């Protein structure tokens, strides 16, 4: 089973638009996983029909038993997050560190699991999709990403499909690392700007640290040919393949308005993505 993760050093580079097109090209041959659990949007293009929902429990949060509590104030003094007031815990402020439970002399504090979101298995016009919803303000997004990926692997094995396409989280934090771990290929999407170059270097450092096979896609490359040249020079210096160069074209916006992938709508960007798909297939 092969796994390809599409990631980017920052949001807004076109990562989800690209993976939606790759899903169209791999229609019926892959499982798709939206691991951008903090702000998922792949479902807007794939328009899934949900057939299974699973609960996700993030960090444990403190709960004070008012019958056991002697109101000694030990928990108030120990909490560094201001989560306790009037000897009640505000779950929105609790970080689940458990210090209040540790210092409570009357054992009135319990650490309880709280529902933090849902993970879904859905059907789409291109094949099965695993995606998730993390409630606003909740933690442990990396844990939810790991859950989504595990569900995607199990689903691929059940459906006898040998490819998983992963829409990874942007940036370089915990959910990104969870999106990248153990994949066969990471496709990094970037743009020919100063910030794009900087963020590309960061994500290449992360992928390199974990020894992940990496390729780069330059989106809107023709808007700044000098910037694209610098990115290509950076990739050559790091021995990273530039798998695709996508031009700027209104067909991308037209596809989004229609709720379609770029490949379904056609145009020069669709042709470039199709060419890139062939390059990625050979790389795998």
Tab-separated table of C-alpha atoms in Angstrom, residues 6-270:
chain	number	residue	atom	x	y	z
A	6	UNK	CA	0.177	16.671	-0.066
A	7	UNK	CA	1.473	19.322	2.341
A	8	UNK	CA	2.553	22.956	2.359
A	9	UNK	CA	4.559	25.225	4.601
A	10	UNK	CA	1.549	27.525	4.972
A	11	UNK	CA	-2.147	27.605	4.150
A	12	UNK	CA	-3.613	28.914	0.915
A	13	UNK	CA	-1.088	27.489	-1.548
A	14	UNK	CA	-3.675	25.396	-3.426
A	15	UNK	CA	-2.996	22.108	-1.671
A	16	UNK	CA	-6.622	20.995	-1.397
A	17	UNK	CA	-7.436	22.006	-4.975
A	18	UNK	CA	-4.540	19.875	-6.160
A	19	UNK	CA	-5.440	16.787	-4.138
A	20	UNK	CA	-9.056	17.027	-5.332
A	21	UNK	CA	-7.727	16.840	-8.886
A	22	UNK	CA	-5.453	13.933	-7.998
A	23	UNK	CA	-8.507	12.218	-6.527
A	24	UNK	CA	-10.278	12.642	-9.865
A	25	UNK	CA	-7.283	11.172	-11.692
A	26	UNK	CA	-7.107	8.230	-9.255
A	27	UNK	CA	-10.884	7.731	-9.259
A	28	UNK	CA	-11.866	4.312	-7.965
A	29	UNK	CA	-8.284	3.308	-7.199
A	30	UNK	CA	-7.556	5.115	-3.915
A	31	UNK	CA	-8.773	6.110	-0.468
A	32	UNK	CA	-8.647	9.826	0.329
A	33	UNK	CA	-7.882	11.233	3.783
A	34	UNK	CA	-8.414	14.867	4.780
A	35	UNK	CA	-5.922	15.334	7.622
A	36	UNK	CA	-6.337	19.113	7.843
A	37	UNK	CA	-8.623	18.517	10.819
A	38	UNK	CA	-8.454	22.078	12.161
A	39	UNK	CA	-9.907	23.537	8.946
A	40	UNK	CA	-11.027	20.710	6.633
A	41	UNK	CA	-12.315	21.711	3.195
A	42	UNK	CA	-11.725	18.763	0.872
A	43	UNK	CA	-15.358	17.779	1.438
A	44	UNK	CA	-16.473	21.010	-0.263
A	45	UNK	CA	-15.196	19.636	-3.586
A	46	UNK	CA	-15.705	15.894	-3.101
A	47	UNK	CA	-19.222	16.375	-1.632
A	48	UNK	CA	-19.204	13.224	0.509
A	49	UNK	CA	-22.150	11.146	1.645
A	50	UNK	CA	-21.401	10.163	5.257
A	51	UNK	CA	-21.960	6.509	6.085
A	52	UNK	CA	-20.095	6.163	9.400
A	53	UNK	CA	-19.268	8.533	12.270
A	54	UNK	CA	-16.859	7.859	15.128
A	55	UNK	CA	-16.377	9.913	18.272
A	56	UNK	CA	-12.998	11.461	19.013
A	57	UNK	CA	-11.847	12.132	22.561
A	58	UNK	CA	-8.919	14.516	22.930
A	59	UNK	CA	-7.204	15.515	26.137
A	60	UNK	CA	-8.706	14.683	29.518
A	61	UNK	CA	-10.034	17.627	31.504
A	62	UNK	CA	-10.436	18.140	35.218
A	63	UNK	CA	-13.777	17.804	36.944
A	64	UNK	CA	-14.298	18.749	40.612
A	65	UNK	CA	-16.724	16.709	42.725
A	66	UNK	CA	-18.519	19.338	44.809
A	67	UNK	CA	-19.495	16.753	47.441
A	68	UNK	CA	-15.859	15.796	48.095
A	69	UNK	CA	-14.415	19.284	47.689
A	70	UNK	CA	-13.472	21.022	50.966
A	71	UNK	CA	-12.694	24.304	49.161
A	72	UNK	CA	-9.168	24.356	50.559
A	73	UNK	CA	-7.911	26.336	47.577
A	74	UNK	CA	-5.000	24.053	46.670
A	75	UNK	CA	-6.257	23.618	43.099
A	76	UNK	CA	-6.738	27.369	42.674
A	77	UNK	CA	-3.146	28.043	43.714
A	78	UNK	CA	-1.725	25.263	41.542
A	79	UNK	CA	-3.604	25.968	38.285
A	80	UNK	CA	-1.463	28.083	35.960
A	81	UNK	CA	-4.153	28.457	33.318
A	82	UNK	CA	-6.845	30.205	35.366
A	83	UNK	CA	-9.234	27.365	34.617
A	84	UNK	CA	-10.714	27.120	38.124
A	85	UNK	CA	-13.156	29.663	39.555
A	86	UNK	CA	-15.554	29.165	42.471
A	87	UNK	CA	-14.158	25.640	42.689
A	88	UNK	CA	-15.516	24.730	39.288
A	89	UNK	CA	-13.418	23.976	36.193
A	90	UNK	CA	-13.904	25.937	32.996
A	91	UNK	CA	-13.328	23.245	30.303
A	92	UNK	CA	-12.453	25.897	27.698
A	93	UNK	CA	-9.433	26.950	29.776
A	94	UNK	CA	-8.386	23.572	31.187
A	95	UNK	CA	-5.235	22.181	29.510
A	96	UNK	CA	-5.584	18.736	31.081
A	97	UNK	CA	-2.251	18.874	32.926
A	98	UNK	CA	-3.699	17.158	36.017
A	99	UNK	CA	-1.891	19.318	38.588
A	100	UNK	CA	-5.166	20.074	40.386
A	101	UNK	CA	-5.781	16.349	40.821
A	102	UNK	CA	-2.235	15.876	42.111
A	103	UNK	CA	-2.462	18.554	44.798
A	104	UNK	CA	-6.053	17.940	45.961
A	105	UNK	CA	-5.911	16.523	49.530
A	106	UNK	CA	-9.515	15.281	49.450
A	107	UNK	CA	-9.262	13.521	46.055
A	108	UNK	CA	-12.141	15.608	44.734
A	109	UNK	CA	-10.682	16.059	41.241
A	110	UNK	CA	-11.085	13.535	38.457
A	111	UNK	CA	-9.652	13.684	34.936
A	112	UNK	CA	-12.452	12.806	32.532
A	113	UNK	CA	-12.542	12.352	28.776
A	114	UNK	CA	-14.484	14.920	26.789
A	115	UNK	CA	-15.844	14.672	23.260
A	116	UNK	CA	-13.571	16.770	21.030
A	117	UNK	CA	-14.821	15.959	17.543
A	118	UNK	CA	-15.814	13.314	15.050
A	119	UNK	CA	-14.143	11.253	12.344
A	120	UNK	CA	-16.144	10.168	9.303
A	121	UNK	CA	-16.044	7.547	6.581
A	122	UNK	CA	-17.864	8.773	3.493
A	123	UNK	CA	-18.539	7.903	-0.125
A	124	UNK	CA	-17.626	10.336	-2.917
A	125	UNK	CA	-17.826	10.259	-6.708
A	126	UNK	CA	-14.106	9.381	-6.745
A	127	UNK	CA	-14.082	6.756	-4.000
A	128	UNK	CA	-14.035	6.514	-0.190
A	129	UNK	CA	-13.046	9.529	1.913
A	130	UNK	CA	-11.982	9.628	5.561
A	131	UNK	CA	-12.296	13.078	7.119
A	132	UNK	CA	-12.806	14.665	10.511
A	133	UNK	CA	-14.218	17.576	12.454
A	134	UNK	CA	-12.345	18.980	15.457
A	135	UNK	CA	-14.528	21.147	17.665
A	136	UNK	CA	-13.460	24.830	17.984
A	137	UNK	CA	-10.833	25.395	20.667
A	138	UNK	CA	-10.051	21.709	21.116
A	139	UNK	CA	-6.530	20.292	21.409
A	140	UNK	CA	-4.814	17.090	20.239
A	141	UNK	CA	-5.277	17.688	16.502
A	142	UNK	CA	-2.260	15.443	15.866
A	143	UNK	CA	-4.023	12.615	17.681
A	144	UNK	CA	-7.085	13.086	15.474
A	145	UNK	CA	-4.894	13.068	12.350
A	146	UNK	CA	-3.417	9.752	13.497
A	147	UNK	CA	-6.961	8.415	13.948
A	148	UNK	CA	-7.962	9.524	10.429
A	149	UNK	CA	-4.889	7.892	8.907
A	150	UNK	CA	-5.471	4.631	10.769
A	151	UNK	CA	-9.078	4.562	9.562
A	152	UNK	CA	-7.885	5.251	5.999
A	153	UNK	CA	-5.401	2.363	6.128
A	154	UNK	CA	-8.035	-0.019	7.470
A	155	UNK	CA	-10.502	1.124	4.836
A	156	UNK	CA	-7.968	0.723	2.019
A	157	UNK	CA	-7.197	-2.812	3.192
A	158	UNK	CA	-10.917	-3.642	3.425
A	159	UNK	CA	-11.623	-2.230	-0.058
A	160	UNK	CA	-8.440	-3.835	-1.460
A	161	UNK	CA	-7.086	-0.490	-2.678
A	162	UNK	CA	-3.334	0.063	-2.714
A	163	UNK	CA	-3.155	3.878	-2.656
A	164	UNK	CA	-3.986	6.516	-0.028
A	165	UNK	CA	-3.946	10.224	-0.919
A	166	UNK	CA	-3.583	12.456	2.138
A	167	UNK	CA	-4.525	16.127	2.322
A	168	UNK	CA	-2.102	17.175	5.052
A	169	UNK	CA	-2.247	20.087	7.452
A	170	UNK	CA	-0.396	23.302	6.540
A	171	UNK	CA	2.670	24.464	8.460
A	172	UNK	CA	5.223	22.354	10.317
A	173	UNK	CA	3.471	21.557	13.619
A	174	UNK	CA	2.200	18.391	15.269
A	175	UNK	CA	-0.663	17.656	12.817
A	176	UNK	CA	1.768	18.038	9.903
A	177	UNK	CA	4.184	15.554	11.437
A	178	UNK	CA	1.257	13.190	12.029
A	179	UNK	CA	0.245	13.650	8.372
A	180	UNK	CA	3.762	12.879	7.091
A	181	UNK	CA	4.843	9.995	9.299
A	182	UNK	CA	5.389	6.812	7.331
A	183	UNK	CA	4.247	8.083	3.916
A	184	UNK	CA	5.970	6.913	0.743
A	185	UNK	CA	6.022	10.355	-0.857
A	186	UNK	CA	5.371	13.916	0.288
A	187	UNK	CA	4.347	16.453	-2.352
A	188	UNK	CA	5.069	19.949	-1.065
A	189	UNK	CA	2.996	22.695	-2.692
A	190	UNK	CA	4.563	26.148	-2.753
A	191	UNK	CA	4.237	29.519	-4.494
A	192	UNK	CA	6.964	31.735	-6.032
A	193	UNK	CA	7.012	34.350	-3.269
A	194	UNK	CA	9.469	35.251	-0.531
A	195	UNK	CA	7.240	33.688	2.134
A	196	UNK	CA	6.661	30.672	-0.128
A	197	UNK	CA	10.409	30.072	-0.379
A	198	UNK	CA	10.850	30.419	3.374
A	199	UNK	CA	7.967	28.075	4.201
A	200	UNK	CA	9.188	25.568	1.618
A	201	UNK	CA	12.570	25.429	3.350
A	202	UNK	CA	10.882	24.755	6.695
A	203	UNK	CA	8.712	21.899	5.454
A	204	UNK	CA	11.626	20.370	3.531
A	205	UNK	CA	13.614	20.424	6.785
A	206	UNK	CA	10.798	18.572	8.553
A	207	UNK	CA	10.455	15.986	5.786
A	208	UNK	CA	14.237	15.574	5.625
A	209	UNK	CA	14.431	15.048	9.381
A	210	UNK	CA	12.076	12.069	9.087
A	211	UNK	CA	13.750	10.754	5.944
A	212	UNK	CA	10.649	11.156	3.768
A	213	UNK	CA	10.871	10.979	-0.015
A	214	UNK	CA	9.855	14.475	-1.188
A	215	UNK	CA	8.824	16.256	-4.382
A	216	UNK	CA	7.756	19.862	-4.965
A	217	UNK	CA	4.930	21.463	-6.922
A	218	UNK	CA	5.229	25.173	-7.786
A	219	UNK	CA	1.731	26.635	-8.038
A	220	UNK	CA	1.194	29.795	-10.141
A	221	UNK	CA	4.808	29.523	-11.228
A	222	UNK	CA	4.393	31.991	-14.098
A	223	UNK	CA	3.375	34.906	-11.851
A	224	UNK	CA	6.987	35.284	-10.684
A	225	UNK	CA	9.461	33.478	-12.897
A	226	UNK	CA	12.422	34.789	-10.902
A	227	UNK	CA	10.898	33.412	-7.695
A	228	UNK	CA	10.187	30.094	-9.390
A	229	UNK	CA	13.810	30.003	-10.491
A	230	UNK	CA	14.999	30.478	-6.912
A	231	UNK	CA	12.718	27.666	-5.742
A	232	UNK	CA	14.036	25.351	-8.452
A	233	UNK	CA	17.599	26.225	-7.470
A	234	UNK	CA	16.766	25.443	-3.835
A	235	UNK	CA	15.278	22.091	-4.848
A	236	UNK	CA	18.339	21.271	-6.975
A	237	UNK	CA	20.607	22.124	-4.056
A	238	UNK	CA	18.664	19.767	-1.789
A	239	UNK	CA	18.277	17.052	-4.456
A	240	UNK	CA	14.486	17.416	-4.375
A	241	UNK	CA	12.536	16.827	-7.598
A	242	UNK	CA	10.208	19.518	-8.955
A	243	UNK	CA	7.314	17.302	-10.022
A	244	UNK	CA	5.002	19.999	-11.325
A	245	UNK	CA	4.759	23.616	-12.421
A	246	UNK	CA	1.169	24.854	-12.465
A	247	UNK	CA	0.304	28.074	-14.331
A	248	UNK	CA	-2.042	30.758	-13.090
A	249	UNK	CA	-5.415	30.496	-14.858
A	250	UNK	CA	-9.068	31.477	-14.137
A	251	UNK	CA	-10.177	27.870	-14.700
A	252	UNK	CA	-9.190	27.092	-11.102
A	253	UNK	CA	-11.658	29.620	-9.687
A	254	UNK	CA	-14.300	28.478	-12.172
A	255	UNK	CA	-13.925	24.903	-10.930
A	256	UNK	CA	-14.219	25.967	-7.285
A	257	UNK	CA	-17.400	27.928	-8.013
A	258	UNK	CA	-18.890	24.858	-9.703
A	259	UNK	CA	-17.841	22.590	-6.821
A	260	UNK	CA	-15.583	20.603	-9.141
A	261	UNK	CA	-11.960	19.606	-9.180
A	262	UNK	CA	-9.725	21.476	-11.626
A	263	UNK	CA	-9.238	18.322	-13.695
A	264	UNK	CA	-13.001	17.912	-14.126
A	265	UNK	CA	-13.297	21.492	-15.361
A	266	UNK	CA	-10.344	21.279	-17.777
A	267	UNK	CA	-7.874	23.914	-18.901
A	268	UNK	CA	-4.100	24.428	-18.797
A	269	UNK	CA	-3.864	23.881	-15.026
A	270	UNK	CA	-5.738	20.586	-15.366
